[in-house]
Tab-separated table of C-alpha atoms in Angstrom:
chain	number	residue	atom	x	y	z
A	1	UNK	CA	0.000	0.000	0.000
A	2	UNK	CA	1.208	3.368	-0.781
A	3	UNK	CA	2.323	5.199	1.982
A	4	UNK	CA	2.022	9.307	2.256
A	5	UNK	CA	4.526	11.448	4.595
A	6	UNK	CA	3.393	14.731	5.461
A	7	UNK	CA	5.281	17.238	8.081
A	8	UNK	CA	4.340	20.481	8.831
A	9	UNK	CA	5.571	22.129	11.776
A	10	UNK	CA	8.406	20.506	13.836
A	11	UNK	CA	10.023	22.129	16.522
A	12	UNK	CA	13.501	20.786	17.900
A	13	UNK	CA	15.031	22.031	21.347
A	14	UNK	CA	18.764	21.676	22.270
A	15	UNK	CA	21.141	22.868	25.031
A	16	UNK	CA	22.998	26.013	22.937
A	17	UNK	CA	22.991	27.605	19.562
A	18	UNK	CA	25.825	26.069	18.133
A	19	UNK	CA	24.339	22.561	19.006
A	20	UNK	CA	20.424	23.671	17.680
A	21	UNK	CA	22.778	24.635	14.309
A	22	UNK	CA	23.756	20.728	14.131
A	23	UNK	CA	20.900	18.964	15.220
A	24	UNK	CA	19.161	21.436	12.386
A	25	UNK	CA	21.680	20.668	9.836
A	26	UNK	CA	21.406	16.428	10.555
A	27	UNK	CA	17.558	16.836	10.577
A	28	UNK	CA	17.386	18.298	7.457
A	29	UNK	CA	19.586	15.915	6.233
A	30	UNK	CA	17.755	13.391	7.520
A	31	UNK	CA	13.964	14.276	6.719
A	32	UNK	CA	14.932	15.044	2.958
A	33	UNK	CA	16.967	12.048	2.859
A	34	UNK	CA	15.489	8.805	4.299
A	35	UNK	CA	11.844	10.342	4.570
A	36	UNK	CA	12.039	12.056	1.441
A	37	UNK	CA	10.491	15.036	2.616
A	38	UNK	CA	10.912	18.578	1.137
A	39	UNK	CA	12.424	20.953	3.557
A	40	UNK	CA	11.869	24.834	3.594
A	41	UNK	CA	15.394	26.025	4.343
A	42	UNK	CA	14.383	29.534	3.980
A	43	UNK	CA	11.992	29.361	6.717
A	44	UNK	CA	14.179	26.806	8.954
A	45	UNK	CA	16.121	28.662	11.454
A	46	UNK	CA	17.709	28.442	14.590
A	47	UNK	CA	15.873	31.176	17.674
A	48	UNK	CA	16.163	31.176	20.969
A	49	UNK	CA	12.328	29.410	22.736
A	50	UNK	CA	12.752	32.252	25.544
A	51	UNK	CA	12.572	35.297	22.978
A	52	UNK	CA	8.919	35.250	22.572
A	53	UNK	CA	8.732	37.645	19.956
A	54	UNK	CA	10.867	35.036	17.315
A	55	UNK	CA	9.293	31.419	18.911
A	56	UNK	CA	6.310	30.293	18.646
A	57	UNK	CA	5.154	27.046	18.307
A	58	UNK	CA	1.046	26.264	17.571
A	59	UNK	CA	0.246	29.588	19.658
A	60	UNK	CA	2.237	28.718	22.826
A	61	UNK	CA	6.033	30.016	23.290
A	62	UNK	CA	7.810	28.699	26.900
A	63	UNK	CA	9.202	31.095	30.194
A	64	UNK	CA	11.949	30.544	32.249
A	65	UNK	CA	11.946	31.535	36.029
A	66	UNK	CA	13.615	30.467	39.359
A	67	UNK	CA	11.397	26.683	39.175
A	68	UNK	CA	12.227	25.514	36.028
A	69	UNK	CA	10.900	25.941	32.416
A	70	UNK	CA	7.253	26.592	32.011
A	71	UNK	CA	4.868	27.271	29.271
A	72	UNK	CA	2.507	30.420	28.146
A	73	UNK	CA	0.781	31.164	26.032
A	74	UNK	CA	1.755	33.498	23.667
A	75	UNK	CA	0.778	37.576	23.204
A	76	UNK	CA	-0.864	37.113	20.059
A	77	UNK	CA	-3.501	34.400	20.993
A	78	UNK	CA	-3.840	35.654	24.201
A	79	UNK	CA	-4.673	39.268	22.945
A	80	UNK	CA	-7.003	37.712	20.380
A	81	UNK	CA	-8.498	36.324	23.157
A	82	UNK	CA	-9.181	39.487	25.104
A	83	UNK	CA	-10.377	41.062	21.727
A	84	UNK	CA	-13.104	38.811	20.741
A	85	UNK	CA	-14.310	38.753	25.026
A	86	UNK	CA	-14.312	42.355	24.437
A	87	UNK	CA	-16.309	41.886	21.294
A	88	UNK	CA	-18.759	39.527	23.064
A	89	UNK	CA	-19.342	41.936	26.347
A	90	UNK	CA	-19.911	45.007	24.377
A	91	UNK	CA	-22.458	47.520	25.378
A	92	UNK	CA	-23.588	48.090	21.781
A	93	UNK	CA	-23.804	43.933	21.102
A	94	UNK	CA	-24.847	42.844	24.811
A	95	UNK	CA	-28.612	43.430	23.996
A	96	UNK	CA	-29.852	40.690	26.156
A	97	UNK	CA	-27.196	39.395	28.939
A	98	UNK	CA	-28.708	35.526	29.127
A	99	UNK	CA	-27.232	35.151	25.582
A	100	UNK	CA	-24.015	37.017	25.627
A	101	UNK	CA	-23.175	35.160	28.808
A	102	UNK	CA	-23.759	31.813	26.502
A	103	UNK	CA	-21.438	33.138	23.766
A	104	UNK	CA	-18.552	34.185	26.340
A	105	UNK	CA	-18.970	30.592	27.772
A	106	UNK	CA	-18.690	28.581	24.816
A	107	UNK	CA	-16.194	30.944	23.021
A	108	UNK	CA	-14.102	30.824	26.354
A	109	UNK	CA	-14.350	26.986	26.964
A	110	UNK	CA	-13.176	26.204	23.632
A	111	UNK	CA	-10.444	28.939	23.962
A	112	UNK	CA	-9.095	26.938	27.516
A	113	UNK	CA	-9.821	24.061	26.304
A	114	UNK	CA	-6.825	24.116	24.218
A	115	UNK	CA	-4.649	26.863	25.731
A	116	UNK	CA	-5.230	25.608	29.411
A	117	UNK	CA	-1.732	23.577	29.475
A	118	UNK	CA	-0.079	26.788	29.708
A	119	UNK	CA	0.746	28.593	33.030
A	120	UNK	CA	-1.236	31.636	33.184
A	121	UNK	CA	-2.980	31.810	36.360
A	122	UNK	CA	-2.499	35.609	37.063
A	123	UNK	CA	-3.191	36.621	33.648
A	124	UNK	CA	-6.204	34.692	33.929
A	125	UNK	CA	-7.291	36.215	37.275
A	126	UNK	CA	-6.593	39.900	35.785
A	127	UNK	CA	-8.967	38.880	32.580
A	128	UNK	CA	-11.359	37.673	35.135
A	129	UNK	CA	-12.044	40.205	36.885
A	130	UNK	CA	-12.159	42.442	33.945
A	131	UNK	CA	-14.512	40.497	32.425
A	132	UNK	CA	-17.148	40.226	35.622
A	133	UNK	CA	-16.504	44.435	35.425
A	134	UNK	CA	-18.194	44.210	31.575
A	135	UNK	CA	-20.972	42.379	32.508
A	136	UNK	CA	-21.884	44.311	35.069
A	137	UNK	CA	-21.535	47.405	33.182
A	138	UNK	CA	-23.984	45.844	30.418
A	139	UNK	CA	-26.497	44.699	32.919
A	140	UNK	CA	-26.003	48.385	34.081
A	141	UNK	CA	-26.586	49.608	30.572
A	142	UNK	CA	-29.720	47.551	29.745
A	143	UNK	CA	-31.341	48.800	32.647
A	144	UNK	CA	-31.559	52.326	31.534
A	145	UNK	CA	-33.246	54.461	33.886
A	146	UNK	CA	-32.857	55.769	36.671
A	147	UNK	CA	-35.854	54.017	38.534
A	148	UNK	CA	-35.236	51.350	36.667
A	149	UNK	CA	-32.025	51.007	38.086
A	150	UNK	CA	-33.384	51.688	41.552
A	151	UNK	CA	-35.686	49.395	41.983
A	152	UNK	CA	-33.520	46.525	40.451
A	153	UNK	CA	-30.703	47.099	43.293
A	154	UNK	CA	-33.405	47.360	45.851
A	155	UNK	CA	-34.605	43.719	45.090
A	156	UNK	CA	-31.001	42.630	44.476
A	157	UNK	CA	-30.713	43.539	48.696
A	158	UNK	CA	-29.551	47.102	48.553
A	159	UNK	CA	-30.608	49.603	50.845
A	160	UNK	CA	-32.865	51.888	49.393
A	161	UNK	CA	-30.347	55.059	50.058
A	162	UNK	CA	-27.505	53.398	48.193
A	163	UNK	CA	-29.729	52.323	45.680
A	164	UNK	CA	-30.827	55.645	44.859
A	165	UNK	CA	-27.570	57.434	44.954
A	166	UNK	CA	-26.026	54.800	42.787
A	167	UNK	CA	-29.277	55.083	40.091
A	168	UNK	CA	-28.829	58.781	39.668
A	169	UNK	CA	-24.855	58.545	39.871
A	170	UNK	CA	-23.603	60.863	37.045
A	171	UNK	CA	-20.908	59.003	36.443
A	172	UNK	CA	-20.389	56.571	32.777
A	173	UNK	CA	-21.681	53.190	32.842
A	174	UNK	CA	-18.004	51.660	33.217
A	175	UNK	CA	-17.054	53.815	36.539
A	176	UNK	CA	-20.924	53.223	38.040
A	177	UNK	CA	-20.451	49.306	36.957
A	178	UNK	CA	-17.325	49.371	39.256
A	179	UNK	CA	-18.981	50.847	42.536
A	180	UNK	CA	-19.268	48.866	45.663
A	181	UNK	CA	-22.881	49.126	45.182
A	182	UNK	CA	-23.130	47.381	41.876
A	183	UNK	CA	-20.328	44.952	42.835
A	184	UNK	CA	-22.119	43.721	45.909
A	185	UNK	CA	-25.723	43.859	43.670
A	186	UNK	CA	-24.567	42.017	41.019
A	187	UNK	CA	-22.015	39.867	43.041
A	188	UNK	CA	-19.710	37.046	41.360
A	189	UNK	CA	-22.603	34.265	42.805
A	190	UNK	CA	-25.311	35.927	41.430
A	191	UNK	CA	-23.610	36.436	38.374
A	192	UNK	CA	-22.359	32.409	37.979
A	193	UNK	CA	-25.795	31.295	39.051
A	194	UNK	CA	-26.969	33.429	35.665
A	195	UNK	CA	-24.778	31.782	33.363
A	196	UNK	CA	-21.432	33.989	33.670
A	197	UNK	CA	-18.148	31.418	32.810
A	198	UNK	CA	-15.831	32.115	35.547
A	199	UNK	CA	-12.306	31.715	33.617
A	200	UNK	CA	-10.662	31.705	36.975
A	201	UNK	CA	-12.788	28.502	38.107
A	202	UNK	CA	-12.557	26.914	34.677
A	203	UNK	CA	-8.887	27.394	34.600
A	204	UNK	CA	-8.218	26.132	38.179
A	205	UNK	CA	-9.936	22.876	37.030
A	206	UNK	CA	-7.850	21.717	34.056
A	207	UNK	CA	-5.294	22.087	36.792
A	208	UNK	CA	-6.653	20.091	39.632
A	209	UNK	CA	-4.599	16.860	39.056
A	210	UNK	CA	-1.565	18.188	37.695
């Protein structure tokens, strides 16, 4: 039976440049000869993994600190990431909340899914939190006026005086969203019970066992 090579990507690590050089050179050799492959010397080079900018392997890249070697994910996915969140949690797009919170979760689940392997707790916490800080200021938005607002708060538990200074704040929908008031309104339970993806708790998960 016939039999078809392909190769695509391959990365290969080694201790120093001059070695990475050599085991490039032999690979090359190899692949092309014994596996017959074709190999793109133009794009075949030799880069250091820790200069994130030049390595990148299938969106990840790898860190170096005091423990060991690691690996992140790198800035381009990872801004995408934001982007399209950002996208998804707009004030102009987040008509109804119910079904932007289902678009964030599936879009987000998928996204960890495959990028969870990296180490990115804290960048994960920081996206957290400015993610529950968007849906609160589109809840905020949808609610629209000032009584509106008022009475919402009151039956979310807040005392009437707070709710009524917070309705008629004067401030923008992001800076109001962002209030003690609001926070403790539309807390982080309320908010999971309602469909909102905590990427903090979905994170932690993939990393129970490892």
């Amino acid at each position: 039976m016939p039999c078809i090579r392909y190769a695509d990507d391959i990365v290969l690590l080694a201790r120093s440049e001059r070695a990475a050089k050599r085991l490039l050179e032999n690979s090359a050799k190899y692949l092309e000869g014994e596996l017959k492959l074709k190999v793109n010397r133009e794009k075949s080079r030799v880069v250091s993994v820790f200069a994130i900018r030049n390595f990148k392997f299938l969106g990840f890249t790898l860190g170096r600190n005091g423990q060991g070697i690691y690996i992140r994910v790198h800035p381009r996915p990872r801004e995408k990431f934001k982007a399209h969140l950002r996208e998804l949690s707009s004030r102009k797009k987040c008509q109804s909340i119910r079904p932007s919170l289902k678009k964030i979760e599936v879009y987000a689940r998928g996204w960890l899914n495959y990028y969870g392997i990296a180490d990115m707790k804290n960048s994960i916490d920081d996206l957290n939190k400015w993610l529950y800080h968007r849906i609160r200021m589109c809840i905020w938005k949808q609610w629209k006026l000032p009584r509106t607002k008022k009475r919402n708060l009151i039956k979310l538990g807040i005392p009437e005086y707070y709710a009524c200074m917070a309705a008629n704040s004067r401030k923008g929908y992001w800076r109001t969203s962002n209030t003690t008031t609001v926070n403790r309104a539309l807390s982080k339970e309320r908010l999971i019970r309602s469909g909102f993806y905590d990427l903090a708790i979905a994170y932690q998960s993939l990393h129970v066992n490892c």
